[in-house]
Amino acid sequence: MLRLRDYQKRFIDQAPSRAFVFWEQRLGKTPTSLRACASSPLIVVVSPAFLKSQWQDEAASWVPATEVRVYSYAKIPEQGEIKGPYSLIFDEAHFLKTVASTRTRQAARLSEFAEKCYLLSGTPWTTSAADWYSQLEIVEGRIPTQRGYWAFAYEHCLVTRREVRIGKGRTRNVAYVGKIKNPKEFSLMLEASEVHTLTRAQVIADLPETI
């Protein structure tokens, strides 16, 4: 018999419409996010291709009355292809950290009109604040700063510039985005964007002995 654990129920009861769900592996991100979106007539899931069948099986078990469409990151639908209200789940959301990639831009456009949007990952953390820019844009349905990516990078990251040779007798001044300047300050900013983290140690009493 399918049963949600207490911490999953708490998330569903209290979940904002948009959030990062950064839980360790095997804590139940998939059923939790599906149930959190169950009020929508359509749930759109984007996952790595090798996880598509798993999502389809889980959807049939946890939200059998809801239409669920599962896409791979290589085939993210355009916003115009999805008709009517929908909720959106991105699994392994660190696939979306490259700002200029086609899939990241498609994901951002799709998230803008979603009723709910959840970004899931068991291994989300990075030392570069710049990697967060596109994920913040997607989960919030808007760009993190109107000034753009480089303003965000200079505000939150250690940015260095150096001359790089690009041809015979030619160089270009290139900016390299490094680590987060102030991790504590950046963590506070992420908390304001509904970052939900969970480890086994935090919920060990609610887990079966075999997990």
PDB file of C-alpha atoms in Angstrom:
ATOM      1  CA  MET A   1       0.000   0.000   0.000  1.00  0.00           C
ATOM      2  CA  LEU A   2       1.349   3.416  -0.978  1.00  0.00           C
ATOM      3  CA  ARG A   3       1.932   5.735   1.943  1.00  0.00           C
ATOM      4  CA  LEU A   4       3.587   9.097   2.216  1.00  0.00           C
ATOM      5  CA  ARG A   5       5.876   9.641   5.169  1.00  0.00           C
ATOM      6  CA  ASP A   6       5.228  12.461   7.604  1.00  0.00           C
ATOM      7  CA  TYR A   7       7.936  14.760   6.214  1.00  0.00           C
ATOM      8  CA  GLN A   8       6.522  14.306   2.699  1.00  0.00           C
ATOM      9  CA  LYS A   9       3.037  15.192   3.908  1.00  0.00           C
ATOM     10  CA  ARG A  10       4.392  18.292   5.623  1.00  0.00           C
ATOM     11  CA  PHE A  11       6.038  19.480   2.431  1.00  0.00           C
ATOM     12  CA  ILE A  12       2.848  18.936   0.408  1.00  0.00           C
ATOM     13  CA  ASP A  13       0.700  20.727   2.995  1.00  0.00           C
ATOM     14  CA  GLN A  14       3.060  23.700   3.263  1.00  0.00           C
ATOM     15  CA  ALA A  15       4.675  23.751  -0.175  1.00  0.00           C
ATOM     16  CA  PRO A  16       4.901  27.070  -2.009  1.00  0.00           C
ATOM     17  CA  SER A  17       3.951  27.103  -5.664  1.00  0.00           C
ATOM     18  CA  ARG A  18       7.636  27.348  -6.658  1.00  0.00           C
ATOM     19  CA  ALA A  19      10.573  25.782  -4.859  1.00  0.00           C
ATOM     20  CA  PHE A  20      13.868  23.960  -5.001  1.00  0.00           C
ATOM     21  CA  VAL A  21      13.544  20.447  -3.546  1.00  0.00           C
ATOM     22  CA  PHE A  22      17.056  19.361  -2.656  1.00  0.00           C
ATOM     23  CA  TRP A  23      16.623  16.095  -0.793  1.00  0.00           C
ATOM     24  CA  GLU A  24      19.136  13.303  -0.495  1.00  0.00           C
ATOM     25  CA  GLN A  25      18.620  10.219  -2.630  1.00  0.00           C
ATOM     26  CA  ARG A  26      15.793   7.827  -1.719  1.00  0.00           C
ATOM     27  CA  LEU A  27      13.869  10.261   0.437  1.00  0.00           C
ATOM     28  CA  GLY A  28      10.955  10.384  -1.992  1.00  0.00           C
ATOM     29  CA  LYS A  29      11.309  13.536  -4.090  1.00  0.00           C
ATOM     30  CA  THR A  30       9.360  11.963  -6.957  1.00  0.00           C
ATOM     31  CA  PRO A  31       6.080  11.047  -5.199  1.00  0.00           C
ATOM     32  CA  THR A  32       6.257  14.195  -3.063  1.00  0.00           C
ATOM     33  CA  SER A  33       6.537  16.542  -6.022  1.00  0.00           C
ATOM     34  CA  LEU A  34       3.872  14.668  -7.990  1.00  0.00           C
ATOM     35  CA  ARG A  35       1.396  14.886  -5.118  1.00  0.00           C
ATOM     36  CA  ALA A  36       2.250  18.565  -4.588  1.00  0.00           C
ATOM     37  CA  CYS A  37       1.227  19.197  -8.214  1.00  0.00           C
ATOM     38  CA  ALA A  38      -1.851  16.967  -8.190  1.00  0.00           C
ATOM     39  CA  SER A  39      -4.288  19.882  -8.180  1.00  0.00           C
ATOM     40  CA  SER A  40      -3.213  20.834 -11.718  1.00  0.00           C
ATOM     41  CA  PRO A  41      -4.970  19.168 -14.670  1.00  0.00           C
ATOM     42  CA  LEU A  42      -1.579  18.525 -16.286  1.00  0.00           C
ATOM     43  CA  ILE A  43       1.869  17.829 -14.826  1.00  0.00           C
ATOM     44  CA  VAL A  44       4.852  18.282 -17.132  1.00  0.00           C
ATOM     45  CA  VAL A  45       7.995  16.452 -15.989  1.00  0.00           C
ATOM     46  CA  VAL A  46      11.449  16.990 -17.498  1.00  0.00           C
ATOM     47  CA  SER A  47      14.080  14.432 -16.515  1.00  0.00           C
ATOM     48  CA  PRO A  48      17.176  12.707 -17.868  1.00  0.00           C
ATOM     49  CA  ALA A  49      16.134  10.261 -20.593  1.00  0.00           C
ATOM     50  CA  PHE A  50      17.086   7.180 -18.557  1.00  0.00           C
ATOM     51  CA  LEU A  51      14.626   8.195 -15.791  1.00  0.00           C
ATOM     52  CA  LYS A  52      11.580   8.764 -18.013  1.00  0.00           C
ATOM     53  CA  SER A  53      10.092   5.300 -17.526  1.00  0.00           C
ATOM     54  CA  GLN A  54      10.568   5.566 -13.759  1.00  0.00           C
ATOM     55  CA  TRP A  55       8.640   8.843 -13.692  1.00  0.00           C
ATOM     56  CA  GLN A  56       5.866   7.339 -15.800  1.00  0.00           C
ATOM     57  CA  ASP A  57       5.549   4.388 -13.410  1.00  0.00           C
ATOM     58  CA  GLU A  58       5.573   6.636 -10.343  1.00  0.00           C
ATOM     59  CA  ALA A  59       2.965   8.946 -11.866  1.00  0.00           C
ATOM     60  CA  ALA A  60       0.653   6.013 -12.566  1.00  0.00           C
ATOM     61  CA  SER A  61       0.958   4.977  -8.921  1.00  0.00           C
ATOM     62  CA  TRP A  62       0.809   8.322  -7.113  1.00  0.00           C
ATOM     63  CA  VAL A  63      -1.380  10.566  -9.313  1.00  0.00           C
ATOM     64  CA  PRO A  64      -3.411   8.153 -11.472  1.00  0.00           C
ATOM     65  CA  ALA A  65      -6.205  10.682 -12.066  1.00  0.00           C
ATOM     66  CA  THR A  66      -3.854  13.397 -13.375  1.00  0.00           C
ATOM     67  CA  GLU A  67      -2.397  13.642 -16.868  1.00  0.00           C
ATOM     68  CA  VAL A  68       1.403  13.490 -16.677  1.00  0.00           C
ATOM     69  CA  ARG A  69       3.703  14.055 -19.647  1.00  0.00           C
ATOM     70  CA  VAL A  70       7.357  13.154 -19.247  1.00  0.00           C
ATOM     71  CA  TYR A  71      10.042  14.687 -21.476  1.00  0.00           C
ATOM     72  CA  SER A  72      13.806  14.324 -21.604  1.00  0.00           C
ATOM     73  CA  TYR A  73      16.131  17.313 -21.380  1.00  0.00           C
ATOM     74  CA  ALA A  74      16.927  16.817 -25.062  1.00  0.00           C
ATOM     75  CA  LYS A  75      13.252  17.309 -25.978  1.00  0.00           C
ATOM     76  CA  ILE A  76      11.902  20.014 -23.666  1.00  0.00           C
ATOM     77  CA  PRO A  77       8.655  21.249 -25.229  1.00  0.00           C
ATOM     78  CA  GLU A  78       8.200  24.842 -26.294  1.00  0.00           C
ATOM     79  CA  GLN A  79       5.814  26.815 -24.125  1.00  0.00           C
ATOM     80  CA  GLY A  80       3.263  27.030 -26.943  1.00  0.00           C
ATOM     81  CA  GLU A  81       3.080  23.229 -27.198  1.00  0.00           C
ATOM     82  CA  ILE A  82       1.496  22.960 -23.740  1.00  0.00           C
ATOM     83  CA  LYS A  83      -2.156  23.973 -23.702  1.00  0.00           C
ATOM     84  CA  GLY A  84      -4.065  24.976 -20.600  1.00  0.00           C
ATOM     85  CA  PRO A  85      -2.927  25.170 -16.958  1.00  0.00           C
ATOM     86  CA  TYR A  86       0.029  22.978 -15.995  1.00  0.00           C
ATOM     87  CA  SER A  87       2.544  22.354 -13.244  1.00  0.00           C
ATOM     88  CA  LEU A  88       6.193  21.715 -13.940  1.00  0.00           C
ATOM     89  CA  ILE A  89       8.823  19.438 -12.381  1.00  0.00           C
ATOM     90  CA  PHE A  90      12.506  19.398 -13.377  1.00  0.00           C
ATOM     91  CA  ASP A  91      14.348  16.344 -12.083  1.00  0.00           C
ATOM     92  CA  GLU A  92      18.150  16.488 -11.704  1.00  0.00           C
ATOM     93  CA  ALA A  93      17.839  20.260 -12.036  1.00  0.00           C
ATOM     94  CA  HIS A  94      21.611  20.803 -12.111  1.00  0.00           C
ATOM     95  CA  PHE A  95      21.241  19.959 -15.833  1.00  0.00           C
ATOM     96  CA  LEU A  96      19.971  23.550 -16.142  1.00  0.00           C
ATOM     97  CA  LYS A  97      22.951  25.468 -14.789  1.00  0.00           C
ATOM     98  CA  THR A  98      24.356  26.539 -18.184  1.00  0.00           C
ATOM     99  CA  VAL A  99      22.774  29.932 -18.811  1.00  0.00           C
ATOM    100  CA  ALA A 100      23.026  30.087 -22.587  1.00  0.00           C
ATOM    101  CA  SER A 101      22.175  26.460 -23.436  1.00  0.00           C
ATOM    102  CA  THR A 102      19.090  25.734 -25.543  1.00  0.00           C
ATOM    103  CA  ARG A 103      17.508  23.500 -22.913  1.00  0.00           C
ATOM    104  CA  THR A 104      17.967  26.121 -20.189  1.00  0.00           C
ATOM    105  CA  ARG A 105      16.316  28.821 -22.300  1.00  0.00           C
ATOM    106  CA  GLN A 106      13.435  26.472 -23.192  1.00  0.00           C
ATOM    107  CA  ALA A 107      13.003  25.539 -19.520  1.00  0.00           C
ATOM    108  CA  ALA A 108      12.891  29.213 -18.510  1.00  0.00           C
ATOM    109  CA  ARG A 109      10.197  29.998 -21.070  1.00  0.00           C
ATOM    110  CA  LEU A 110       8.154  26.960 -20.007  1.00  0.00           C
ATOM    111  CA  SER A 111       8.376  27.841 -16.309  1.00  0.00           C
ATOM    112  CA  GLU A 112       7.136  31.383 -16.802  1.00  0.00           C
ATOM    113  CA  PHE A 113       3.533  30.242 -17.281  1.00  0.00           C
ATOM    114  CA  ALA A 114       3.484  27.219 -14.944  1.00  0.00           C
ATOM    115  CA  GLU A 115       1.068  27.188 -11.997  1.00  0.00           C
ATOM    116  CA  LYS A 116       3.674  25.375  -9.939  1.00  0.00           C
ATOM    117  CA  CYS A 117       7.351  24.714 -10.580  1.00  0.00           C
ATOM    118  CA  TYR A 118       9.698  22.457  -8.622  1.00  0.00           C
ATOM    119  CA  LEU A 119      13.383  21.892  -9.283  1.00  0.00           C
ATOM    120  CA  LEU A 120      14.595  18.577  -7.843  1.00  0.00           C
ATOM    121  CA  SER A 121      18.105  17.361  -7.158  1.00  0.00           C
ATOM    122  CA  GLY A 122      19.970  15.165  -4.718  1.00  0.00           C
ATOM    123  CA  THR A 123      23.304  16.839  -5.523  1.00  0.00           C
ATOM    124  CA  PRO A 124      22.572  20.525  -6.171  1.00  0.00           C
ATOM    125  CA  TRP A 125      25.304  22.409  -4.391  1.00  0.00           C
ATOM    126  CA  THR A 126      28.001  24.238  -6.269  1.00  0.00           C
ATOM    127  CA  THR A 127      30.730  26.668  -5.265  1.00  0.00           C
ATOM    128  CA  SER A 128      29.852  29.085  -8.073  1.00  0.00           C
ATOM    129  CA  ALA A 129      26.924  31.435  -7.586  1.00  0.00           C
ATOM    130  CA  ALA A 130      26.776  31.875 -11.351  1.00  0.00           C
ATOM    131  CA  ASP A 131      25.593  28.264 -11.692  1.00  0.00           C
ATOM    132  CA  TRP A 132      22.491  29.279  -9.731  1.00  0.00           C
ATOM    133  CA  TYR A 133      21.454  32.103 -12.036  1.00  0.00           C
ATOM    134  CA  SER A 134      19.456  30.086 -14.556  1.00  0.00           C
ATOM    135  CA  GLN A 135      17.956  27.808 -11.899  1.00  0.00           C
ATOM    136  CA  LEU A 136      16.717  30.853  -9.956  1.00  0.00           C
ATOM    137  CA  GLU A 137      15.264  32.245 -13.175  1.00  0.00           C
ATOM    138  CA  ILE A 138      13.397  28.988 -13.803  1.00  0.00           C
ATOM    139  CA  VAL A 139      12.058  28.387 -10.301  1.00  0.00           C
ATOM    140  CA  GLU A 140      10.957  31.998  -9.851  1.00  0.00           C
ATOM    141  CA  GLY A 141       9.554  32.392 -13.355  1.00  0.00           C
ATOM    142  CA  ARG A 142      11.580  35.566 -13.858  1.00  0.00           C
ATOM    143  CA  ILE A 143      15.214  36.597 -14.111  1.00  0.00           C
ATOM    144  CA  PRO A 144      16.980  37.019 -10.716  1.00  0.00           C
ATOM    145  CA  THR A 145      18.116  40.539 -11.562  1.00  0.00           C
ATOM    146  CA  GLN A 146      16.967  42.861 -14.326  1.00  0.00           C
ATOM    147  CA  ARG A 147      20.602  43.728 -14.925  1.00  0.00           C
ATOM    148  CA  GLY A 148      21.342  40.264 -16.311  1.00  0.00           C
ATOM    149  CA  TYR A 149      23.755  37.391 -15.807  1.00  0.00           C
ATOM    150  CA  TRP A 150      26.993  39.344 -15.539  1.00  0.00           C
ATOM    151  CA  ALA A 151      25.590  41.749 -12.959  1.00  0.00           C
ATOM    152  CA  PHE A 152      24.524  38.715 -10.920  1.00  0.00           C
ATOM    153  CA  ALA A 153      27.968  37.133 -11.319  1.00  0.00           C
ATOM    154  CA  TYR A 154      29.878  40.278 -10.297  1.00  0.00           C
ATOM    155  CA  GLU A 155      27.597  40.801  -7.302  1.00  0.00           C
ATOM    156  CA  HIS A 156      27.879  37.283  -5.901  1.00  0.00           C
ATOM    157  CA  CYS A 157      31.053  35.696  -7.342  1.00  0.00           C
ATOM    158  CA  LEU A 158      34.795  36.197  -7.489  1.00  0.00           C
ATOM    159  CA  VAL A 159      35.337  37.302 -11.085  1.00  0.00           C
ATOM    160  CA  THR A 160      38.808  37.573 -12.596  1.00  0.00           C
ATOM    161  CA  ARG A 161      39.848  38.794 -16.006  1.00  0.00           C
ATOM    162  CA  ARG A 162      42.807  37.711 -18.084  1.00  0.00           C
ATOM    163  CA  GLU A 163      44.158  38.074 -21.595  1.00  0.00           C
ATOM    164  CA  VAL A 164      43.683  34.977 -23.762  1.00  0.00           C
ATOM    165  CA  ARG A 165      45.389  34.450 -27.108  1.00  0.00           C
ATOM    166  CA  ILE A 166      42.787  33.924 -29.877  1.00  0.00           C
ATOM    167  CA  GLY A 167      45.037  34.019 -32.903  1.00  0.00           C
ATOM    168  CA  LYS A 168      48.356  35.170 -34.237  1.00  0.00           C
ATOM    169  CA  GLY A 169      49.148  38.422 -32.485  1.00  0.00           C
ATOM    170  CA  ARG A 170      45.590  38.710 -31.168  1.00  0.00           C
ATOM    171  CA  THR A 171      44.290  38.486 -27.610  1.00  0.00           C
ATOM    172  CA  ARG A 172      40.945  38.908 -25.885  1.00  0.00           C
ATOM    173  CA  ASN A 173      40.167  39.969 -22.345  1.00  0.00           C
ATOM    174  CA  VAL A 174      38.049  37.159 -20.869  1.00  0.00           C
ATOM    175  CA  ALA A 175      36.153  37.097 -17.579  1.00  0.00           C
ATOM    176  CA  TYR A 176      36.245  33.928 -15.448  1.00  0.00           C
ATOM    177  CA  VAL A 177      33.522  33.395 -12.859  1.00  0.00           C
ATOM    178  CA  GLY A 178      34.787  31.761  -9.679  1.00  0.00           C
ATOM    179  CA  LYS A 179      33.524  30.862  -6.216  1.00  0.00           C
ATOM    180  CA  ILE A 180      30.830  32.541  -4.156  1.00  0.00           C
ATOM    181  CA  LYS A 181      32.089  35.723  -2.438  1.00  0.00           C
ATOM    182  CA  ASN A 182      29.992  35.483   0.694  1.00  0.00           C
ATOM    183  CA  PRO A 183      28.486  31.982   1.204  1.00  0.00           C
ATOM    184  CA  LYS A 184      26.426  33.023   4.244  1.00  0.00           C
ATOM    185  CA  GLU A 185      24.860  35.992   2.473  1.00  0.00           C
ATOM    186  CA  PHE A 186      24.203  33.892  -0.626  1.00  0.00           C
ATOM    187  CA  SER A 187      22.554  31.153   1.450  1.00  0.00           C
ATOM    188  CA  LEU A 188      20.169  33.725   2.906  1.00  0.00           C
ATOM    189  CA  MET A 189      19.231  34.818  -0.600  1.00  0.00           C
ATOM    190  CA  LEU A 190      18.521  31.217  -1.591  1.00  0.00           C
ATOM    191  CA  GLU A 191      16.346  30.710   1.481  1.00  0.00           C
ATOM    192  CA  ALA A 192      14.170  33.554   0.255  1.00  0.00           C
ATOM    193  CA  SER A 193      13.720  31.584  -2.966  1.00  0.00           C
ATOM    194  CA  GLU A 194      12.242  28.571  -1.129  1.00  0.00           C
ATOM    195  CA  VAL A 195      15.162  26.149  -1.070  1.00  0.00           C
ATOM    196  CA  HIS A 196      14.064  22.991   0.734  1.00  0.00           C
ATOM    197  CA  THR A 197      16.905  20.693   1.770  1.00  0.00           C
ATOM    198  CA  LEU A 198      16.556  17.374   3.550  1.00  0.00           C
ATOM    199  CA  THR A 199      19.011  14.688   4.655  1.00  0.00           C
ATOM    200  CA  ARG A 200      18.459  11.154   5.926  1.00  0.00           C
ATOM    201  CA  ALA A 201      19.799  12.215   9.304  1.00  0.00           C
ATOM    202  CA  GLN A 202      17.000  14.767   9.661  1.00  0.00           C
ATOM    203  CA  VAL A 203      14.209  12.216   9.100  1.00  0.00           C
ATOM    204  CA  ILE A 204      15.840   8.962  10.214  1.00  0.00           C
ATOM    205  CA  ALA A 205      13.033   8.165  12.663  1.00  0.00           C
ATOM    206  CA  ASP A 206      10.512   8.197   9.812  1.00  0.00           C
ATOM    207  CA  LEU A 207      12.479   5.916   7.477  1.00  0.00           C
ATOM    208  CA  PRO A 208      12.217   2.142   7.174  1.00  0.00           C
ATOM    209  CA  GLU A 209      15.219   0.179   8.431  1.00  0.00           C
ATOM    210  CA  THR A 210      16.117  -0.973   4.914  1.00  0.00           C
ATOM    211  CA  ILE A 211      16.519   2.473   3.354  1.00  0.00           C
TER     212      ILE A 211
END
